[in-house]
Amino acid sequence: TRFDGGRCCVAPATLFQSAPFAEYWLWVMWCPVALIEPSPSASAVSGISAAFETCGSRAPPRGGYWAERRADRDAKPGREHLDPRTHRFQAGWQHKTSIDLDGLPDQRAQIREVRWLSRNRRWEEAVNMLSLEAEPNPFFRTAVLDACVKSLQQRVAWQVFNEMPIKTVAAYNSLIALQGRLRRIEAAEDLLQRMQDNCLQPDFVTYTTMITAYGSVHDVEKALGTLQRMKAEGMPVDRVAYGAAMSSCAKAGDKESTWKLLHTMDAARLEVDVTHLTNLIVSCARSKDLARAREALMEMKERGVARDSIVYTAFVNCIPLEGKQAADAAVEVLREMESVTVPPDIHVYNAAIRVAASVGAEDRLQGMLAEMKAAGLQPNHETEVITSNFHRSTEEGQRQQQQQQPSSNFGSASPTSQPPLPAGWASAMDPATGRAYF
């Protein structure tokens, strides 16, 4: 591979044959060039060839916790089409008629490569491709921007956006989505205003992205106001827009608004699927309204909508954390899933384990961990965080009890009793920390 100045960088064959190098070779080439061996040997050349063959087979996707959850969601039928981000590039191409395409280089192959890198959260390589392109067209720049957005790279995304000589609607939509995910609503609203000042008309994706952004900060009023604005401007408000609005209301715990949007969809004869109905359950999580969540489950059954593991994960999050019976309720949900032939996945188990850890039910927690491993599910990062926090809080509670016991028994045969609380007051013990709350 030729580098700047015509120099050739050759490393030992063992380095090139290793899996990590095969996965990061583009990143290595982006770094400053260093001559490791002055003259390439036959073994080194064969190692380079093996490395590039490995690169051609595509390494597994890299991403964080939310990338894993999103991939798990998109793999389930009936959920992938409701993500407004899937329409972002389509919106960019729809507006290409407003851009003079004469003289622009054909970079569709590079755009396809960048979109693949974007899905796998390999934003560094996407930015590197942009730096190597002599004259990137606006759509190529937008694709690189979206790769940075998907990896939550705020600084780099703004840099790519500011360097765009021609800013597309899709570029604005992508950056607005990033501000929403980072809960920077003022920045998202400012981008929307700048978009209109530059004579660019907000489209369907723009408004649904703003609705999602308002949902991230639980601003139901502005989310519903944006939905009404779409209707006022004559846009077709379909099930994707209603799904974004229902999700915003559900995150804020606004059960009534979520159900009202469902009834509005029915009145408009729009198709309701599992994602819309899942939002009914999510809206009950903040208030731990298990009865209303059960009502949403019955609504799904009446409509003939199949329930999946995401539905039950949301349902487990609605269980009130009141005593160790909460852990029993979480186990009952797992048994219910087995009865309706919905195999629990790692996210359902994590939700149930979190319930058991919150109420101090160690026996239930250990039982669910054993059951999860018996089902062939390996603990992920979320599982490790829940269990480690539980053990740490349990040890801290035991240590505090040991420290308090000698002082409470000093100078008396029996522990001193607490004075009665004033009228209207009540106390509760946090099982995780052992502290009393009033």
Short mmCIF file of C-alpha atoms in Angstrom, two decimals, residues 14-283:
data_model
loop_
_atom_site.label_atom_id
_atom_site.label_comp_id
_atom_site.label_asym_id
_atom_site.label_seq_id
_atom_site.Cartn_x
_atom_site.Cartn_y
_atom_site.Cartn_z
CA THR A 14 2.66 -12.01 12.47
CA LEU A 15 1.23 -8.54 13.05
CA PHE A 16 -0.62 -8.52 9.75
CA GLN A 17 -1.99 -12.01 10.31
CA SER A 18 -3.51 -11.12 13.68
CA ALA A 19 -7.26 -10.50 13.83
CA PRO A 20 -7.00 -7.09 15.57
CA PHE A 21 -4.78 -5.74 12.80
CA ALA A 22 -7.06 -7.09 10.12
CA GLU A 23 -9.94 -5.22 11.77
CA TYR A 24 -8.10 -1.94 12.32
CA TRP A 25 -5.94 -1.74 9.21
CA LEU A 26 -7.71 1.34 7.87
CA TRP A 27 -7.20 3.07 11.22
CA VAL A 28 -3.48 2.16 11.15
CA MET A 29 -3.13 3.57 7.64
CA TRP A 30 -4.73 6.83 8.81
CA CYS A 31 -2.02 7.30 11.45
CA PRO A 32 1.39 8.80 10.65
CA VAL A 33 3.54 6.45 8.59
CA ALA A 34 6.35 4.60 10.32
CA LEU A 35 8.83 2.28 8.62
CA ILE A 36 8.96 -0.86 10.74
CA GLU A 37 11.04 -2.93 8.35
CA PRO A 38 13.16 -1.27 5.67
CA SER A 39 12.73 -4.10 3.17
CA PRO A 40 9.71 -6.35 2.79
CA SER A 41 10.28 -10.06 3.08
CA ALA A 42 8.29 -12.81 1.41
CA SER A 43 6.64 -13.73 4.72
CA ALA A 44 5.66 -10.11 5.30
CA VAL A 45 4.11 -9.83 1.87
CA SER A 46 2.12 -13.04 2.41
CA GLY A 47 1.01 -11.69 5.78
CA ILE A 48 -0.24 -8.50 4.14
CA SER A 49 -2.22 -10.55 1.63
CA ALA A 50 -3.77 -12.63 4.41
CA ALA A 51 -4.69 -9.48 6.30
CA PHE A 52 -6.50 -7.95 3.35
CA GLU A 53 -8.34 -11.22 2.74
CA THR A 54 -9.47 -11.10 6.36
CA CYS A 55 -10.63 -7.53 5.89
CA GLY A 56 -12.71 -8.60 2.95
CA SER A 57 -14.67 -11.02 5.13
CA ARG A 58 -15.91 -8.13 7.31
CA ALA A 59 -15.29 -8.08 11.02
CA PRO A 60 -18.29 -8.31 13.35
CA PRO A 61 -20.02 -5.01 14.11
CA ARG A 62 -18.59 -2.93 16.92
CA GLY A 63 -20.81 -0.73 19.03
CA GLY A 64 -21.96 0.09 22.49
CA TYR A 65 -24.92 -0.90 24.58
CA TRP A 66 -27.48 1.04 22.56
CA ALA A 67 -26.11 -0.30 19.28
CA GLU A 68 -26.67 -3.80 20.62
CA ARG A 69 -30.21 -2.97 21.71
CA ARG A 70 -30.97 -1.33 18.37
CA ALA A 71 -29.65 -4.29 16.41
CA ASP A 72 -31.75 -6.61 18.55
CA ARG A 73 -34.83 -4.46 17.93
CA ASP A 74 -34.29 -4.21 14.18
CA ALA A 75 -33.97 -8.00 13.93
CA LYS A 76 -37.57 -8.44 15.11
CA PRO A 77 -40.35 -8.29 12.50
CA GLY A 78 -42.53 -5.21 12.47
CA ARG A 79 -40.12 -2.83 14.19
CA GLU A 80 -37.40 -1.81 11.75
CA HIS A 81 -39.57 0.41 9.54
CA LEU A 82 -40.61 2.78 12.34
CA ASP A 83 -37.13 4.23 12.86
CA PRO A 84 -37.11 7.63 11.12
CA ARG A 85 -33.35 7.33 10.65
CA THR A 86 -33.96 4.69 7.97
CA HIS A 87 -35.53 7.44 5.84
CA ARG A 88 -32.78 9.99 6.37
CA PHE A 89 -30.73 9.17 3.30
CA GLN A 90 -33.88 8.82 1.22
CA ALA A 91 -34.80 12.36 2.21
CA GLY A 92 -31.37 13.56 1.09
CA TRP A 93 -31.76 12.00 -2.34
CA GLN A 94 -35.29 13.34 -2.66
CA HIS A 95 -33.88 16.87 -2.39
CA LYS A 96 -31.03 16.31 -4.82
CA THR A 97 -32.99 18.07 -7.57
CA SER A 98 -32.32 21.37 -5.79
CA ILE A 99 -28.57 20.78 -6.21
CA ASP A 100 -26.82 21.20 -9.53
CA LEU A 101 -25.49 17.72 -10.26
CA ASP A 102 -23.53 18.77 -13.34
CA GLY A 103 -19.86 18.23 -12.72
CA LEU A 104 -20.31 16.37 -9.45
CA PRO A 105 -18.27 13.15 -9.29
CA ASP A 106 -20.11 9.85 -9.11
CA GLN A 107 -19.36 8.57 -5.59
CA ARG A 108 -22.15 6.07 -5.10
CA ALA A 109 -19.69 3.25 -4.40
CA GLN A 110 -18.00 5.30 -1.66
CA ILE A 111 -21.38 6.19 -0.19
CA ARG A 112 -22.35 2.52 0.03
CA GLU A 113 -19.07 1.77 1.81
CA VAL A 114 -19.56 4.66 4.25
CA ARG A 115 -23.10 3.53 5.01
CA TRP A 116 -21.78 0.07 5.85
CA LEU A 117 -19.17 1.63 8.14
CA SER A 118 -21.91 3.77 9.67
CA ARG A 119 -24.05 0.76 10.56
CA ASN A 120 -21.06 -0.84 12.25
CA ARG A 121 -20.07 2.32 14.18
CA ARG A 122 -16.73 2.67 12.38
CA TRP A 123 -16.84 6.42 12.07
CA GLU A 124 -13.04 6.89 12.03
CA GLU A 125 -12.73 4.99 8.76
CA ALA A 126 -15.61 6.96 7.27
CA VAL A 127 -13.91 10.25 8.14
CA ASN A 128 -10.68 8.89 6.70
CA MET A 129 -12.43 8.13 3.40
CA LEU A 130 -13.70 11.70 3.33
CA SER A 131 -10.19 13.08 3.84
CA LEU A 132 -8.85 10.95 0.98
CA GLU A 133 -11.48 12.14 -1.49
CA ALA A 134 -10.36 15.12 -3.57
CA GLU A 135 -13.84 16.47 -4.36
CA PRO A 136 -16.49 14.84 -2.15
CA ASN A 137 -20.00 15.62 -3.30
CA PRO A 138 -22.72 16.74 -0.84
CA PHE A 139 -24.23 13.28 -0.55
CA PHE A 140 -20.89 11.67 0.28
CA ARG A 141 -20.33 14.29 2.98
CA THR A 142 -23.82 13.64 4.34
CA ALA A 143 -23.11 9.91 4.54
CA VAL A 144 -19.91 10.57 6.52
CA LEU A 145 -21.80 12.96 8.79
CA ASP A 146 -24.40 10.29 9.48
CA ALA A 147 -21.62 7.83 10.39
CA CYS A 148 -20.38 10.28 13.03
CA VAL A 149 -23.92 10.84 14.28
CA LYS A 150 -24.59 7.14 14.74
CA SER A 151 -21.44 6.90 16.88
CA LEU A 152 -22.41 10.02 18.89
CA GLN A 153 -19.28 11.89 17.81
CA GLN A 154 -20.47 15.42 18.50
CA ARG A 155 -17.29 17.37 17.78
CA VAL A 156 -16.40 15.53 14.57
CA ALA A 157 -20.00 15.67 13.33
CA TRP A 158 -20.11 19.44 13.72
CA GLN A 159 -16.74 19.74 11.97
CA VAL A 160 -17.95 17.70 8.99
CA PHE A 161 -21.20 19.69 8.88
CA ASN A 162 -19.49 23.10 9.03
CA GLU A 163 -17.10 22.12 6.25
CA MET A 164 -19.93 21.23 3.87
CA PRO A 165 -20.12 23.89 1.12
CA ILE A 166 -23.63 22.67 0.25
CA LYS A 167 -25.73 21.49 3.18
CA THR A 168 -28.50 19.05 2.33
CA VAL A 169 -31.77 18.53 4.15
CA ALA A 170 -30.53 15.09 5.16
CA ALA A 171 -27.41 16.66 6.70
CA TYR A 172 -29.56 18.94 8.86
CA ASN A 173 -31.78 16.02 9.80
CA SER A 174 -28.82 13.91 10.83
CA LEU A 175 -27.27 16.61 13.01
CA ILE A 176 -30.66 17.44 14.57
CA ALA A 177 -31.00 13.77 15.47
CA LEU A 178 -27.63 13.85 17.23
CA GLN A 179 -28.59 16.91 19.28
CA GLY A 180 -31.80 15.16 20.27
CA ARG A 181 -29.98 12.02 21.39
CA LEU A 182 -27.62 14.18 23.45
CA ARG A 183 -30.62 16.10 24.84
CA ARG A 184 -29.38 19.41 23.45
CA ILE A 185 -32.81 20.63 22.46
CA GLU A 186 -31.80 24.27 22.07
CA ALA A 187 -29.16 23.26 19.53
CA ALA A 188 -31.69 21.11 17.66
CA GLU A 189 -34.18 23.99 17.50
CA ASP A 190 -31.41 26.34 16.35
CA LEU A 191 -30.51 23.95 13.52
CA LEU A 192 -34.16 23.84 12.46
CA GLN A 193 -34.25 27.63 12.34
CA ARG A 194 -30.97 27.81 10.40
CA MET A 195 -32.37 25.28 7.97
CA GLN A 196 -35.38 27.51 7.25
CA ASP A 197 -33.20 30.63 7.06
CA ASN A 198 -31.20 28.91 4.30
CA CYS A 199 -34.43 28.36 2.32
CA LEU A 200 -34.51 24.62 3.00
CA GLN A 201 -37.96 23.23 3.70
CA PRO A 202 -38.17 20.83 6.67
CA ASP A 203 -39.47 17.47 5.55
CA PHE A 204 -41.10 14.47 7.16
CA VAL A 205 -37.83 13.24 8.67
CA THR A 206 -37.04 16.67 10.09
CA TYR A 207 -40.27 16.85 12.05
CA THR A 208 -40.24 13.23 13.24
CA THR A 209 -36.65 13.74 14.37
CA MET A 210 -37.70 16.83 16.32
CA ILE A 211 -40.56 14.85 17.90
CA THR A 212 -38.06 12.20 19.00
CA ALA A 213 -35.74 14.91 20.33
CA TYR A 214 -38.52 16.42 22.44
CA GLY A 215 -39.29 12.95 23.72
CA SER A 216 -35.73 12.57 24.99
CA VAL A 217 -36.31 15.46 27.41
CA HIS A 218 -39.94 14.47 28.14
CA ASP A 219 -41.41 17.59 26.54
CA VAL A 220 -44.77 16.15 25.52
CA GLU A 221 -46.30 19.52 24.71
CA LYS A 222 -43.73 20.40 22.03
CA ALA A 223 -43.68 16.85 20.67
CA LEU A 224 -47.45 16.92 20.10
CA GLY A 225 -47.19 20.48 18.83
CA THR A 226 -44.73 19.36 16.16
CA LEU A 227 -47.13 16.61 15.14
CA GLN A 228 -49.88 19.18 14.75
CA ARG A 229 -47.51 21.38 12.75
CA MET A 230 -46.99 18.52 10.29
CA LYS A 231 -50.74 18.25 9.84
CA ALA A 232 -51.08 22.01 9.40
CA GLU A 233 -48.45 22.01 6.66
CA GLY A 234 -50.30 19.27 4.79
CA MET A 235 -47.75 16.53 5.37
CA PRO A 236 -48.95 12.94 5.36
CA VAL A 237 -48.87 11.96 9.03
CA ASP A 238 -48.44 8.20 8.86
CA ARG A 239 -47.80 5.52 11.45
CA VAL A 240 -44.09 6.44 11.63
CA ALA A 241 -44.96 9.97 12.79
CA TYR A 242 -47.53 8.65 15.24
CA GLY A 243 -44.99 6.10 16.46
CA ALA A 244 -42.48 8.87 17.21
CA ALA A 245 -45.14 10.90 19.03
CA MET A 246 -46.34 7.89 21.04
CA SER A 247 -42.74 7.08 21.98
CA SER A 248 -42.19 10.66 23.20
CA CYS A 249 -45.32 10.53 25.35
CA ALA A 250 -44.43 7.08 26.67
CA LYS A 251 -40.92 8.13 27.73
CA ALA A 252 -42.45 10.98 29.71
CA GLY A 253 -44.89 8.61 31.38
CA ASP A 254 -47.91 10.36 29.86
CA LYS A 255 -50.27 7.37 29.64
CA GLU A 256 -53.35 9.31 28.64
CA SER A 257 -51.69 11.04 25.69
CA THR A 258 -50.21 7.76 24.49
CA TRP A 259 -53.60 6.04 24.50
CA LYS A 260 -55.20 9.08 22.86
CA LEU A 261 -52.74 8.90 19.98
CA LEU A 262 -53.61 5.23 19.54
CA HIS A 263 -57.29 6.07 19.27
CA THR A 264 -56.43 8.82 16.77
CA MET A 265 -54.62 6.27 14.62
CA ASP A 266 -57.66 4.01 14.75
CA ALA A 267 -59.91 6.88 13.70
CA ALA A 268 -57.57 7.66 10.77
CA ARG A 269 -57.56 3.97 9.80
CA LEU A 270 -53.79 3.72 10.15
CA GLU A 271 -52.23 0.33 10.73
CA VAL A 272 -51.24 -0.24 14.36
CA ASP A 273 -48.42 -2.68 14.98
CA VAL A 274 -46.39 -4.02 17.88
CA THR A 275 -44.22 -0.90 18.22
CA HIS A 276 -47.17 1.40 18.80
CA LEU A 277 -48.67 -0.94 21.36
CA THR A 278 -45.34 -1.37 23.13
CA ASN A 279 -45.38 2.36 23.80
CA LEU A 280 -48.57 1.85 25.82
CA ILE A 281 -46.60 -0.38 28.17
CA VAL A 282 -43.56 1.90 28.25
CA SER A 283 -45.80 4.77 29.35
#
